[in-house]
Amino acid sequence: RKQSIPYSIEVVEVLSEAFDRIKKTTYDVILADYSLADGTGLDILPKAPTTPVFVITGHGNEATAVEAMRQGACDYLIKDHDRNYLTLLPTAVDQVLARKREKIAKEESDKRYRTIVETVSDIIVQLDTEQKITFANPAVRDLGYDPATIIGQPIEELLYHDDRDKVGLIATRRVGARATRNLEVRFV
């Protein structure tokens, strides 16, 4: 029975043709049969490292499934005689595409955040639970510090002696109305 799906599909019969298409076209997902005339579906994985690849087989076993996932397949489906795997496929593809969209959105958000943090003129440092610096933005250069060289140093070593008692206010996890705001400390 044919089912209408909201995807365009391209079918190839051999790996060499798949490799040619992958070079020329960007795909949202790839469905790769494990057994092909000139190789296996696993051979596609290194050729499409950023594309989710489903490996599908009629003669699956646990070792093959583990190997497929280890090499980077996003999922491994076993063809059954009743073709029930085809009813699972649209949901599996939708889930993978949703995760891919979420990943892209997170990467874009992270890039925006990095751009803001790295270009703002305010000094931003991140501290661990021992109040050692785990991150410093480039604005610390205005004080004569190289961000890379102060990583791992206790924050209090960079403060004037009279301001060291404010370390507890700097190293808080408070948010909202309880967050520390407009705290001024002097760096040495």
PDB file of C-alpha atoms in Angstrom:
ATOM      1  CA  ARG A   1       0.000   0.000   0.000  1.00  0.00           C
ATOM      2  CA  LYS A   2       1.386   3.377  -0.946  1.00  0.00           C
ATOM      3  CA  GLN A   3       1.478   6.064   1.676  1.00  0.00           C
ATOM      4  CA  SER A   4       1.739   9.773   1.095  1.00  0.00           C
ATOM      5  CA  ILE A   5       4.720  11.295   2.883  1.00  0.00           C
ATOM      6  CA  PRO A   6       5.796  14.939   3.025  1.00  0.00           C
ATOM      7  CA  TYR A   7       9.309  14.279   1.733  1.00  0.00           C
ATOM      8  CA  SER A   8      10.946  14.155  -1.631  1.00  0.00           C
ATOM      9  CA  ILE A   9      12.873  10.936  -2.112  1.00  0.00           C
ATOM     10  CA  GLU A  10      15.739  10.033  -4.414  1.00  0.00           C
ATOM     11  CA  VAL A  11      16.580   6.368  -4.914  1.00  0.00           C
ATOM     12  CA  VAL A  12      19.926   4.980  -5.994  1.00  0.00           C
ATOM     13  CA  GLU A  13      20.891   1.348  -6.403  1.00  0.00           C
ATOM     14  CA  VAL A  14      24.668   1.420  -5.849  1.00  0.00           C
ATOM     15  CA  LEU A  15      27.115   3.195  -3.561  1.00  0.00           C
ATOM     16  CA  SER A  16      29.016   4.892  -6.365  1.00  0.00           C
ATOM     17  CA  GLU A  17      25.845   6.689  -7.443  1.00  0.00           C
ATOM     18  CA  ALA A  18      25.063   7.579  -3.824  1.00  0.00           C
ATOM     19  CA  PHE A  19      28.556   9.054  -3.407  1.00  0.00           C
ATOM     20  CA  ASP A  20      28.110  11.171  -6.546  1.00  0.00           C
ATOM     21  CA  ARG A  21      24.766  12.510  -5.311  1.00  0.00           C
ATOM     22  CA  ILE A  22      26.109  13.234  -1.828  1.00  0.00           C
ATOM     23  CA  LYS A  23      28.906  15.314  -3.382  1.00  0.00           C
ATOM     24  CA  LYS A  24      26.415  17.371  -5.389  1.00  0.00           C
ATOM     25  CA  THR A  25      23.422  17.647  -3.069  1.00  0.00           C
ATOM     26  CA  THR A  26      22.729  18.331   0.593  1.00  0.00           C
ATOM     27  CA  TYR A  27      20.212  15.935   2.107  1.00  0.00           C
ATOM     28  CA  ASP A  28      18.203  16.260   5.311  1.00  0.00           C
ATOM     29  CA  VAL A  29      18.473  12.499   5.953  1.00  0.00           C
ATOM     30  CA  ILE A  30      19.789   9.450   4.165  1.00  0.00           C
ATOM     31  CA  LEU A  31      18.172   6.015   4.297  1.00  0.00           C
ATOM     32  CA  ALA A  32      20.851   3.473   3.465  1.00  0.00           C
ATOM     33  CA  ASP A  33      20.166  -0.196   2.900  1.00  0.00           C
ATOM     34  CA  TYR A  34      22.863  -2.206   4.630  1.00  0.00           C
ATOM     35  CA  SER A  35      23.344  -4.672   1.752  1.00  0.00           C
ATOM     36  CA  LEU A  36      24.235  -3.020  -1.527  1.00  0.00           C
ATOM     37  CA  ALA A  37      25.762  -4.478  -4.688  1.00  0.00           C
ATOM     38  CA  ASP A  38      29.046  -2.604  -4.254  1.00  0.00           C
ATOM     39  CA  GLY A  39      29.350  -2.314  -0.465  1.00  0.00           C
ATOM     40  CA  THR A  40      27.303  -1.674   2.654  1.00  0.00           C
ATOM     41  CA  GLY A  41      25.227   1.193   3.928  1.00  0.00           C
ATOM     42  CA  LEU A  42      27.966   1.822   6.478  1.00  0.00           C
ATOM     43  CA  ASP A  43      30.211   2.977   3.634  1.00  0.00           C
ATOM     44  CA  ILE A  44      27.990   6.057   3.278  1.00  0.00           C
ATOM     45  CA  LEU A  45      28.616   7.279   6.829  1.00  0.00           C
ATOM     46  CA  PRO A  46      32.072   8.836   6.247  1.00  0.00           C
ATOM     47  CA  LYS A  47      30.834  10.456   3.015  1.00  0.00           C
ATOM     48  CA  ALA A  48      27.964  12.232   4.801  1.00  0.00           C
ATOM     49  CA  PRO A  49      29.345  13.120   8.248  1.00  0.00           C
ATOM     50  CA  THR A  50      26.825  15.895   8.985  1.00  0.00           C
ATOM     51  CA  THR A  51      23.747  14.187   7.550  1.00  0.00           C
ATOM     52  CA  PRO A  52      21.699  11.825   9.724  1.00  0.00           C
ATOM     53  CA  VAL A  53      21.916   8.340   8.187  1.00  0.00           C
ATOM     54  CA  PHE A  54      19.451   5.530   8.895  1.00  0.00           C
ATOM     55  CA  VAL A  55      20.874   2.083   8.182  1.00  0.00           C
ATOM     56  CA  ILE A  56      18.162  -0.367   7.170  1.00  0.00           C
ATOM     57  CA  THR A  57      18.633  -4.098   6.746  1.00  0.00           C
ATOM     58  CA  GLY A  58      16.662  -7.261   6.253  1.00  0.00           C
ATOM     59  CA  HIS A  59      19.325  -9.435   7.868  1.00  0.00           C
ATOM     60  CA  GLY A  60      20.180  -7.476  10.953  1.00  0.00           C
ATOM     61  CA  ASN A  61      21.877  -8.573  14.075  1.00  0.00           C
ATOM     62  CA  GLU A  62      22.949  -6.824  17.229  1.00  0.00           C
ATOM     63  CA  ALA A  63      26.626  -6.625  16.240  1.00  0.00           C
ATOM     64  CA  THR A  64      25.779  -4.889  12.951  1.00  0.00           C
ATOM     65  CA  ALA A  65      23.447  -2.476  14.732  1.00  0.00           C
ATOM     66  CA  VAL A  66      26.123  -1.612  17.294  1.00  0.00           C
ATOM     67  CA  GLU A  67      28.706  -1.108  14.532  1.00  0.00           C
ATOM     68  CA  ALA A  68      26.345   1.136  12.563  1.00  0.00           C
ATOM     69  CA  MET A  69      25.672   3.312  15.597  1.00  0.00           C
ATOM     70  CA  ARG A  70      29.362   3.380  16.535  1.00  0.00           C
ATOM     71  CA  GLN A  71      30.237   4.626  13.058  1.00  0.00           C
ATOM     72  CA  GLY A  72      27.686   7.432  13.307  1.00  0.00           C
ATOM     73  CA  ALA A  73      24.342   6.148  12.052  1.00  0.00           C
ATOM     74  CA  CYS A  74      21.476   7.999  13.700  1.00  0.00           C
ATOM     75  CA  ASP A  75      19.329   4.874  13.761  1.00  0.00           C
ATOM     76  CA  TYR A  76      19.243   1.255  12.656  1.00  0.00           C
ATOM     77  CA  LEU A  77      16.033  -0.356  11.428  1.00  0.00           C
ATOM     78  CA  ILE A  78      15.383  -3.991  10.605  1.00  0.00           C
ATOM     79  CA  LYS A  79      13.094  -4.761   7.698  1.00  0.00           C
ATOM     80  CA  ASP A  80      10.350  -7.154   8.686  1.00  0.00           C
ATOM     81  CA  HIS A  81       8.308  -9.311   6.303  1.00  0.00           C
ATOM     82  CA  ASP A  82       5.118  -7.413   7.081  1.00  0.00           C
ATOM     83  CA  ARG A  83       6.922  -4.122   6.332  1.00  0.00           C
ATOM     84  CA  ASN A  84       5.954  -2.678   9.703  1.00  0.00           C
ATOM     85  CA  TYR A  85       9.283  -0.830   9.785  1.00  0.00           C
ATOM     86  CA  LEU A  86       7.833   1.465   7.124  1.00  0.00           C
ATOM     87  CA  THR A  87       5.201   2.674   9.588  1.00  0.00           C
ATOM     88  CA  LEU A  88       7.981   3.527  12.071  1.00  0.00           C
ATOM     89  CA  LEU A  89      10.121   5.315   9.518  1.00  0.00           C
ATOM     90  CA  PRO A  90       8.176   8.623   9.178  1.00  0.00           C
ATOM     91  CA  THR A  91       8.144   9.109  12.955  1.00  0.00           C
ATOM     92  CA  ALA A  92      11.830   8.244  13.224  1.00  0.00           C
ATOM     93  CA  VAL A  93      12.685  10.679  10.417  1.00  0.00           C
ATOM     94  CA  ASP A  94      10.547  13.427  12.001  1.00  0.00           C
ATOM     95  CA  GLN A  95      12.305  12.929  15.339  1.00  0.00           C
ATOM     96  CA  VAL A  96      15.748  13.075  13.762  1.00  0.00           C
ATOM     97  CA  LEU A  97      14.851  16.186  11.784  1.00  0.00           C
ATOM     98  CA  ALA A  98      13.471  17.840  14.935  1.00  0.00           C
ATOM     99  CA  ARG A  99      16.726  17.048  16.797  1.00  0.00           C
ATOM    100  CA  LYS A 100      18.718  18.406  13.857  1.00  0.00           C
ATOM    101  CA  ARG A 101      16.685  21.658  13.893  1.00  0.00           C
ATOM    102  CA  GLU A 102      17.165  21.940  17.668  1.00  0.00           C
ATOM    103  CA  LYS A 103      20.908  21.380  17.294  1.00  0.00           C
ATOM    104  CA  ILE A 104      21.169  24.048  14.596  1.00  0.00           C
ATOM    105  CA  ALA A 105      19.123  26.496  16.705  1.00  0.00           C
ATOM    106  CA  LYS A 106      21.349  25.817  19.726  1.00  0.00           C
ATOM    107  CA  GLU A 107      24.517  26.292  17.666  1.00  0.00           C
ATOM    108  CA  GLU A 108      23.184  29.613  16.349  1.00  0.00           C
ATOM    109  CA  SER A 109      22.225  30.693  19.868  1.00  0.00           C
ATOM    110  CA  ASP A 110      25.652  29.686  21.198  1.00  0.00           C
ATOM    111  CA  LYS A 111      27.321  31.639  18.398  1.00  0.00           C
ATOM    112  CA  ARG A 112      25.270  34.760  19.219  1.00  0.00           C
ATOM    113  CA  TYR A 113      26.088  34.358  22.906  1.00  0.00           C
ATOM    114  CA  ARG A 114      29.814  33.922  22.183  1.00  0.00           C
ATOM    115  CA  THR A 115      29.789  36.997  19.959  1.00  0.00           C
ATOM    116  CA  ILE A 116      28.146  39.082  22.686  1.00  0.00           C
ATOM    117  CA  VAL A 117      30.414  37.815  25.463  1.00  0.00           C
ATOM    118  CA  GLU A 118      33.567  38.202  23.385  1.00  0.00           C
ATOM    119  CA  THR A 119      32.802  41.716  22.113  1.00  0.00           C
ATOM    120  CA  VAL A 120      31.182  43.409  25.122  1.00  0.00           C
ATOM    121  CA  SER A 121      33.412  45.918  26.911  1.00  0.00           C
ATOM    122  CA  ASP A 122      32.356  44.664  30.360  1.00  0.00           C
ATOM    123  CA  ILE A 123      34.595  42.093  32.017  1.00  0.00           C
ATOM    124  CA  ILE A 124      32.955  38.691  32.272  1.00  0.00           C
ATOM    125  CA  VAL A 125      34.549  35.869  34.233  1.00  0.00           C
ATOM    126  CA  GLN A 126      33.192  32.471  35.138  1.00  0.00           C
ATOM    127  CA  LEU A 127      34.245  30.818  38.372  1.00  0.00           C
ATOM    128  CA  ASP A 128      34.165  27.233  39.519  1.00  0.00           C
ATOM    129  CA  THR A 129      33.043  26.150  43.004  1.00  0.00           C
ATOM    130  CA  GLU A 130      36.515  26.932  44.365  1.00  0.00           C
ATOM    131  CA  GLN A 131      36.254  30.485  42.971  1.00  0.00           C
ATOM    132  CA  LYS A 132      38.919  29.816  40.353  1.00  0.00           C
ATOM    133  CA  ILE A 133      38.518  31.383  36.927  1.00  0.00           C
ATOM    134  CA  THR A 134      37.265  28.958  34.275  1.00  0.00           C
ATOM    135  CA  PHE A 135      36.536  31.606  31.626  1.00  0.00           C
ATOM    136  CA  ALA A 136      37.450  35.234  31.038  1.00  0.00           C
ATOM    137  CA  ASN A 137      36.291  37.297  28.094  1.00  0.00           C
ATOM    138  CA  PRO A 138      38.713  39.433  26.041  1.00  0.00           C
ATOM    139  CA  ALA A 139      37.728  42.591  27.967  1.00  0.00           C
ATOM    140  CA  VAL A 140      40.208  41.554  30.694  1.00  0.00           C
ATOM    141  CA  ARG A 141      42.933  42.637  28.288  1.00  0.00           C
ATOM    142  CA  ASP A 142      41.976  46.239  29.130  1.00  0.00           C
ATOM    143  CA  LEU A 143      43.342  45.512  32.614  1.00  0.00           C
ATOM    144  CA  GLY A 144      46.529  43.964  31.245  1.00  0.00           C
ATOM    145  CA  TYR A 145      45.520  40.319  31.605  1.00  0.00           C
ATOM    146  CA  ASP A 146      45.562  37.675  28.912  1.00  0.00           C
ATOM    147  CA  PRO A 147      42.345  35.623  29.205  1.00  0.00           C
ATOM    148  CA  ALA A 148      44.215  32.357  28.652  1.00  0.00           C
ATOM    149  CA  THR A 149      46.781  32.988  31.395  1.00  0.00           C
ATOM    150  CA  ILE A 150      44.286  33.733  34.173  1.00  0.00           C
ATOM    151  CA  ILE A 151      42.308  30.522  33.673  1.00  0.00           C
ATOM    152  CA  GLY A 152      42.717  28.409  36.807  1.00  0.00           C
ATOM    153  CA  GLN A 153      43.723  31.320  39.044  1.00  0.00           C
ATOM    154  CA  PRO A 154      41.664  32.145  42.130  1.00  0.00           C
ATOM    155  CA  ILE A 155      39.705  35.343  41.475  1.00  0.00           C
ATOM    156  CA  GLU A 156      40.839  36.844  44.759  1.00  0.00           C
ATOM    157  CA  GLU A 157      44.466  36.878  43.532  1.00  0.00           C
ATOM    158  CA  LEU A 158      43.438  39.383  40.870  1.00  0.00           C
ATOM    159  CA  LEU A 159      41.627  41.712  43.270  1.00  0.00           C
ATOM    160  CA  TYR A 160      42.957  44.455  45.502  1.00  0.00           C
ATOM    161  CA  HIS A 161      43.357  43.204  49.062  1.00  0.00           C
ATOM    162  CA  ASP A 162      40.570  45.502  50.340  1.00  0.00           C
ATOM    163  CA  ASP A 163      38.100  44.087  47.772  1.00  0.00           C
ATOM    164  CA  ARG A 164      38.768  40.397  48.428  1.00  0.00           C
ATOM    165  CA  ASP A 165      35.904  40.190  50.914  1.00  0.00           C
ATOM    166  CA  LYS A 166      33.541  40.773  47.966  1.00  0.00           C
ATOM    167  CA  VAL A 167      34.484  37.428  46.385  1.00  0.00           C
ATOM    168  CA  GLY A 168      31.442  35.844  48.018  1.00  0.00           C
ATOM    169  CA  LEU A 169      29.205  38.350  46.239  1.00  0.00           C
ATOM    170  CA  ILE A 170      30.909  37.724  42.907  1.00  0.00           C
ATOM    171  CA  ALA A 171      30.671  33.945  43.167  1.00  0.00           C
ATOM    172  CA  THR A 172      26.911  33.563  43.553  1.00  0.00           C
ATOM    173  CA  ARG A 173      24.330  31.684  41.559  1.00  0.00           C
ATOM    174  CA  ARG A 174      21.511  34.030  42.410  1.00  0.00           C
ATOM    175  CA  VAL A 175      19.167  35.127  39.658  1.00  0.00           C
ATOM    176  CA  GLY A 176      16.401  37.661  39.344  1.00  0.00           C
ATOM    177  CA  ALA A 177      15.890  40.134  42.185  1.00  0.00           C
ATOM    178  CA  ARG A 178      18.444  38.331  44.397  1.00  0.00           C
ATOM    179  CA  ALA A 179      21.246  38.499  41.825  1.00  0.00           C
ATOM    180  CA  THR A 180      24.315  40.617  42.556  1.00  0.00           C
ATOM    181  CA  ARG A 181      24.166  43.742  40.401  1.00  0.00           C
ATOM    182  CA  ASN A 182      26.519  46.658  39.826  1.00  0.00           C
ATOM    183  CA  LEU A 183      29.248  45.258  42.049  1.00  0.00           C
ATOM    184  CA  GLU A 184      32.495  47.132  41.682  1.00  0.00           C
ATOM    185  CA  VAL A 185      35.813  45.567  42.539  1.00  0.00           C
ATOM    186  CA  ARG A 186      39.324  46.699  41.772  1.00  0.00           C
ATOM    187  CA  PHE A 187      41.759  44.462  39.953  1.00  0.00           C
ATOM    188  CA  VAL A 188      45.466  44.572  40.698  1.00  0.00           C
TER     189      VAL A 188
END
